[in-house]
XYZ file of C-alpha atoms in Angstrom:
366
model
C 76.513 -133.499 45.259
C 76.361 -132.868 49.240
C 74.701 -135.279 51.637
C 70.616 -135.242 52.301
C 70.413 -135.055 56.090
C 66.591 -134.442 57.517
C 65.304 -131.060 56.370
C 62.916 -128.963 58.239
C 59.816 -128.234 56.207
C 59.520 -124.179 56.208
C 56.373 -123.350 53.971
C 53.585 -124.841 51.759
C 52.879 -123.003 48.703
C 49.806 -122.891 46.709
C 50.349 -122.535 42.971
C 47.031 -121.108 41.376
C 47.135 -122.240 37.863
C 44.778 -120.430 35.479
C 43.875 -120.406 31.891
C 45.748 -117.097 30.436
C 46.465 -116.808 27.096
C 48.197 -113.501 26.070
C 48.424 -112.541 22.377
C 49.029 -108.984 22.630
C 52.078 -107.413 20.805
C 54.620 -105.641 23.031
C 54.938 -101.947 21.957
C 57.686 -101.410 24.408
C 59.950 -104.350 23.548
C 62.533 -102.468 21.598
C 62.704 -99.867 24.053
C 64.083 -102.359 26.600
C 67.441 -102.304 27.973
C 69.827 -104.773 26.854
C 69.398 -108.037 28.774
C 70.871 -111.617 27.914
C 67.418 -112.939 28.892
C 64.143 -110.901 29.236
C 61.099 -110.570 31.746
C 59.093 -107.710 33.317
C 59.474 -107.443 36.959
C 56.179 -105.201 37.965
C 56.146 -105.379 41.779
C 58.478 -105.928 44.751
C 58.996 -109.335 46.166
C 58.193 -108.727 49.569
C 56.217 -112.257 49.849
C 55.042 -114.138 52.610
C 55.534 -118.031 53.174
C 52.120 -118.253 51.010
C 52.173 -116.815 47.308
C 49.650 -117.407 44.621
C 51.126 -117.929 41.185
C 49.654 -118.196 37.986
C 51.066 -120.028 34.733
C 50.299 -119.094 31.481
C 49.371 -122.098 29.618
C 50.631 -122.652 26.124
C 48.418 -122.314 23.003
C 46.022 -125.444 22.757
C 46.006 -125.881 26.456
C 43.102 -123.839 27.688
C 41.743 -125.987 30.733
C 41.809 -124.372 34.052
C 43.952 -126.492 36.530
C 43.098 -126.959 40.173
C 45.137 -125.532 42.877
C 48.207 -127.434 43.447
C 50.151 -127.385 47.292
C 53.658 -128.457 47.326
C 55.942 -128.044 50.332
C 59.367 -126.319 50.537
C 61.965 -127.431 52.786
C 65.448 -125.800 53.634
C 68.379 -126.017 55.645
C 72.167 -124.343 55.502
C 74.525 -125.625 52.795
C 78.308 -125.807 52.837
C 80.473 -126.932 50.119
C 84.266 -126.418 51.081
C 84.531 -122.470 51.635
C 81.051 -122.043 50.279
C 78.215 -121.512 52.418
C 74.460 -120.936 51.479
C 71.145 -122.673 51.610
C 69.714 -125.914 50.276
C 65.900 -125.868 49.389
C 63.554 -128.862 48.297
C 60.375 -128.777 46.377
C 58.438 -131.235 44.427
C 60.944 -131.274 41.572
C 63.797 -129.001 42.371
C 66.677 -129.443 44.548
C 68.223 -126.265 44.859
C 71.733 -124.905 46.290
C 72.271 -121.160 46.349
C 74.437 -118.575 48.080
C 72.713 -115.406 47.020
C 71.550 -113.425 49.960
C 68.459 -111.278 48.473
C 66.125 -112.860 50.908
C 62.581 -111.812 48.659
C 64.379 -113.306 45.452
C 65.116 -116.619 47.474
C 61.765 -116.817 48.862
C 60.110 -116.560 45.439
C 62.832 -118.731 43.708
C 61.348 -122.262 44.507
C 57.949 -121.111 43.867
C 58.658 -119.534 40.526
C 60.693 -122.634 39.439
C 57.727 -125.108 40.199
C 55.613 -122.645 38.061
C 58.360 -123.106 35.322
C 58.110 -126.838 35.881
C 54.313 -126.773 35.163
C 54.998 -124.731 31.705
C 57.291 -127.452 30.811
C 54.992 -130.256 31.232
C 52.748 -128.226 28.905
C 55.480 -128.176 26.209
C 56.781 -131.784 26.340
C 54.407 -134.385 28.045
C 56.294 -136.374 30.890
C 57.440 -139.735 30.295
C 58.710 -140.476 34.095
C 56.778 -140.814 36.941
C 58.175 -139.579 40.339
C 61.675 -138.978 38.664
C 64.527 -137.405 40.862
C 64.639 -133.689 41.423
C 66.365 -131.456 39.172
C 69.306 -129.768 40.741
C 70.186 -126.335 40.422
C 73.468 -124.437 41.941
C 72.985 -120.591 42.050
C 75.896 -118.466 43.012
C 75.944 -115.128 44.351
C 78.697 -114.103 41.810
C 80.710 -115.377 38.863
C 83.970 -116.087 40.689
C 82.164 -118.551 43.229
C 80.569 -119.994 39.600
C 83.684 -120.273 37.816
C 85.563 -122.032 40.668
C 82.730 -124.706 41.149
C 82.561 -125.272 37.438
C 86.223 -125.865 37.188
C 85.979 -128.483 40.229
C 83.308 -130.325 39.064
C 83.576 -130.098 35.238
C 87.140 -129.642 34.428
C 87.350 -130.904 31.106
C 84.436 -128.535 29.928
C 85.167 -125.344 32.143
C 87.071 -123.507 29.445
C 83.947 -123.633 27.057
C 81.504 -122.946 29.801
C 83.822 -119.611 30.994
C 82.998 -118.059 27.285
C 79.305 -117.795 28.742
C 79.541 -114.123 29.319
C 76.038 -113.674 31.556
C 73.757 -116.711 32.714
C 74.211 -120.672 33.111
C 74.775 -123.648 31.725
C 73.211 -127.445 32.023
C 74.826 -130.483 32.224
C 72.021 -133.281 32.257
C 69.568 -132.901 35.013
C 71.863 -130.001 36.901
C 72.324 -126.419 35.826
C 74.669 -124.057 37.298
C 74.394 -120.450 37.438
C 74.981 -116.868 38.965
C 73.118 -114.250 40.027
C 72.738 -111.369 37.378
C 69.707 -109.551 38.980
C 66.151 -110.460 39.988
C 64.400 -110.362 36.334
C 67.431 -111.896 34.345
C 68.155 -114.628 36.705
C 64.647 -116.015 36.913
C 64.926 -115.842 32.926
C 68.110 -117.990 32.750
C 66.808 -120.360 35.356
C 63.697 -120.756 33.263
C 65.631 -121.371 30.298
C 68.085 -123.821 31.830
C 65.106 -125.556 33.642
C 63.480 -126.532 30.604
C 67.011 -128.112 29.295
C 67.021 -130.355 32.702
C 63.710 -131.073 32.297
C 64.034 -132.507 28.776
C 67.066 -134.364 29.819
C 65.213 -136.096 32.371
C 62.025 -136.936 30.609
C 63.519 -137.635 27.404
C 65.855 -140.761 26.739
C 67.209 -139.377 23.331
C 69.248 -135.824 22.447
C 66.749 -133.243 21.026
C 67.713 -131.822 17.912
C 69.424 -128.217 19.241
C 66.903 -126.167 17.318
C 63.986 -127.641 19.421
C 66.122 -127.703 22.416
C 67.071 -124.277 22.602
C 63.999 -123.045 20.875
C 62.045 -124.345 23.694
C 63.997 -122.937 26.080
C 64.173 -119.492 24.712
C 60.075 -119.814 24.436
C 60.095 -120.056 28.475
C 62.322 -117.258 29.030
C 59.785 -114.478 29.103
C 57.220 -113.499 31.897
C 55.364 -111.083 33.752
C 55.039 -110.867 37.551
C 52.279 -108.505 38.954
C 51.508 -108.419 42.504
C 52.547 -112.049 43.230
C 50.941 -113.394 39.908
C 53.390 -114.772 37.522
C 52.349 -115.605 33.816
C 54.650 -116.557 31.221
C 54.626 -114.575 28.059
C 56.451 -116.786 25.405
C 55.425 -114.353 22.358
C 56.808 -111.095 24.074
C 60.537 -111.564 24.404
C 62.437 -108.291 24.381
C 65.619 -109.881 24.015
C 65.204 -111.968 21.614
C 63.363 -109.416 19.446
C 65.837 -106.960 19.727
C 68.593 -109.677 18.422
C 66.246 -110.255 15.693
C 65.824 -106.705 14.749
C 69.575 -106.477 14.825
C 70.381 -109.643 12.606
C 67.289 -108.382 10.086
C 69.497 -104.957 9.843
C 72.735 -106.268 9.404
C 71.700 -109.004 7.064
C 73.239 -111.761 9.270
C 70.085 -113.795 9.807
C 71.120 -117.692 9.494
C 69.288 -119.542 6.483
C 66.869 -122.113 8.267
C 68.846 -125.239 7.058
C 71.700 -123.942 9.062
C 69.324 -123.430 12.199
C 67.961 -126.840 11.850
C 71.783 -128.545 11.186
C 73.541 -126.614 14.213
C 74.342 -128.405 16.965
C 74.237 -127.022 20.486
C 77.898 -127.189 21.086
C 78.689 -125.194 17.895
C 76.674 -122.193 19.095
C 78.871 -121.883 22.240
C 81.901 -121.630 20.059
C 80.434 -119.131 17.572
C 80.955 -115.502 17.531
C 78.655 -113.327 19.667
C 76.306 -112.180 16.780
C 75.970 -115.642 15.455
C 74.894 -116.910 19.111
C 72.317 -114.126 19.363
C 70.829 -114.788 15.752
C 70.899 -118.353 16.591
C 68.851 -117.902 20.156
C 66.459 -115.348 18.424
C 65.733 -117.296 15.193
C 65.108 -120.473 17.334
C 62.594 -118.775 19.502
C 60.992 -117.196 16.957
C 60.374 -120.322 15.046
C 58.672 -122.247 17.871
C 56.348 -118.940 18.139
C 55.754 -119.080 14.501
C 55.465 -122.954 14.818
C 52.556 -122.365 17.401
C 50.581 -119.517 15.066
C 47.781 -120.073 14.693
C 47.174 -122.907 17.351
C 45.255 -124.678 15.082
C 47.182 -124.569 12.252
C 49.149 -127.152 10.560
C 52.461 -126.458 11.757
C 51.251 -126.387 15.413
C 49.699 -129.778 14.966
C 53.014 -130.907 13.472
C 54.982 -129.507 16.316
C 52.728 -131.324 19.012
C 53.183 -134.484 17.393
C 56.674 -134.181 17.371
C 56.710 -133.096 21.100
C 54.284 -136.204 22.013
C 56.509 -138.886 20.180
C 59.959 -137.413 21.391
C 62.093 -140.191 22.819
C 59.602 -143.114 21.634
C 60.518 -145.901 19.294
C 58.319 -144.150 16.676
C 60.269 -141.438 16.875
C 63.558 -143.010 16.762
C 62.781 -145.425 14.057
C 60.885 -142.728 12.123
C 63.795 -140.354 12.249
C 66.344 -143.065 11.104
C 64.256 -144.158 8.159
C 63.391 -140.808 6.927
C 67.283 -140.181 6.898
C 68.032 -143.526 5.158
C 65.518 -142.563 2.652
C 66.263 -139.370 1.744
C 68.414 -137.970 -0.932
C 70.599 -135.389 0.704
C 69.520 -131.514 -0.571
C 72.898 -130.196 -2.467
C 74.845 -133.406 -1.831
C 74.963 -132.696 2.212
C 73.498 -135.613 4.349
C 70.473 -134.222 6.754
C 71.110 -134.857 10.414
C 68.565 -135.760 12.864
C 67.573 -132.359 13.667
C 66.695 -131.638 10.033
C 64.789 -134.852 9.521
C 62.761 -134.179 12.553
C 61.732 -130.832 10.924
C 61.056 -132.571 7.493
C 59.294 -135.335 8.693
C 56.906 -133.825 11.548
C 56.738 -129.932 10.006
C 57.446 -129.773 6.277
C 59.861 -131.224 3.653
C 59.691 -127.965 1.507
C 61.993 -125.765 3.170
C 62.253 -122.985 0.800
C 58.617 -122.335 1.026
C 58.745 -122.582 4.714
C 61.720 -120.225 4.834
C 60.150 -117.649 2.526
C 57.064 -117.632 5.091
C 59.126 -117.508 8.235
C 61.142 -114.713 6.864
C 58.202 -112.677 6.090
C 56.590 -113.594 9.643
C 60.028 -112.568 11.381
C 59.977 -109.063 9.457
C 56.583 -108.376 10.596
C 57.402 -109.539 13.897
C 60.112 -107.273 14.201
C 57.787 -104.515 13.242
C 54.900 -104.993 15.133
C 57.485 -105.020 18.174
C 58.436 -101.698 17.342
C 61.845 -102.431 15.850
C 63.602 -100.340 13.069
C 63.996 -102.883 10.328
C 64.904 -102.521 6.921
C 64.206 -106.193 5.537
C-alpha cells in the first residue's frame, strides 16, 4: 500500500439523508440492456464540490437522519508505471486511474452514501475503524497486472471475473466499465469490505452475497441518490432466464454454497446464484414487519457475537442432518434465525420468484 503523506483538503460534502422508501415495481426492468450489475443513471454528472445525496433507508428504518459533513482529500498517486489519484473520505481510501472527472468527483460521495446504507443493514461493531481501501483502474489490463503482483496465488481465479471487481478482506480492486455499472460494482464490493471489517467471523455466503446484491441498484437524479434494493434489472433478468431454463438452484444448495464455489461455477449457475441470493434478501424483508424480516434483523444484529457463534455451533451439533448430509454454518444460520422448515419456505419462495419476475415484465413460464 502506498505511503500516506500530508494530503490537501479539497472539498467538504454534505450528505442529506432522508426517509425515502420505494416499493414501486419496475415496469421497464426487463427492457434494460444486459449488465453485470444494474443502476439507473438519470442525470449528467456535472457536479460542483458540494453535492446533496439522499440515501434510501431500508425497510424498518424510517427515521430521517440529520445532514452529515465529511471531507474529501486528494493527492497524486504513483505505483510503478501507474499514475492516478488518491482520495480520502471518512470511511474510504480510494486509488484510481480513471480520467472521467465528473465520475471521479462523484465517487467519494457515492461511496460515503453507500456506507450509510451498509450501516442500516449490518450494525457497526467497531468505533473509528481504519478506512476501507478501493483500487479502481481505468482498464482491465492494469487491473490484471496489479492483481497478479499483489495476489499472485489467486490471480488465476480472479481473471475469471468477466467484468467488475473482487474483494480481499477490506480492500477491493476494480476496473472501470461505465459510470452506472462501475458504481454498482463498487457498492456491491463495498458491502463485502464493510462486513469483513465489522464482523470478526465469516458470514454465510448466501447472506454476504445477497446483501451485496441488495446494495447494487440505485437511482441518481439531479444530484439526488437513493438506493433501490428491490428494483434490480440485472438480477431480475437473470431470474427470468433461470425460471424459463428451469435452472434455478434448490434453496438448500444456495444455503450450503461457499463463495469460492460460485466463482468456479459455470456462467449460468453464477447468474442464478446471485439472482436468487438477491431475491432471497428482498423476500425476507417483505413485509418489513413480517416474521422473516424480524428473523433477518436479529441475525444481522447478532452476527459476529459469541451468542451467534455458540448458537450456530450448538444448533449444528444438535441437528440431525437431513438426507444424511451434515448442515454447514450457512444453512444452520438460516434454520436458527429464519425457519427450519425449508420445504415449506422454498414453496412460498418459488411462488414469490414467479410473481416477482412477472411483475417486472418478464416472460416466464414457471
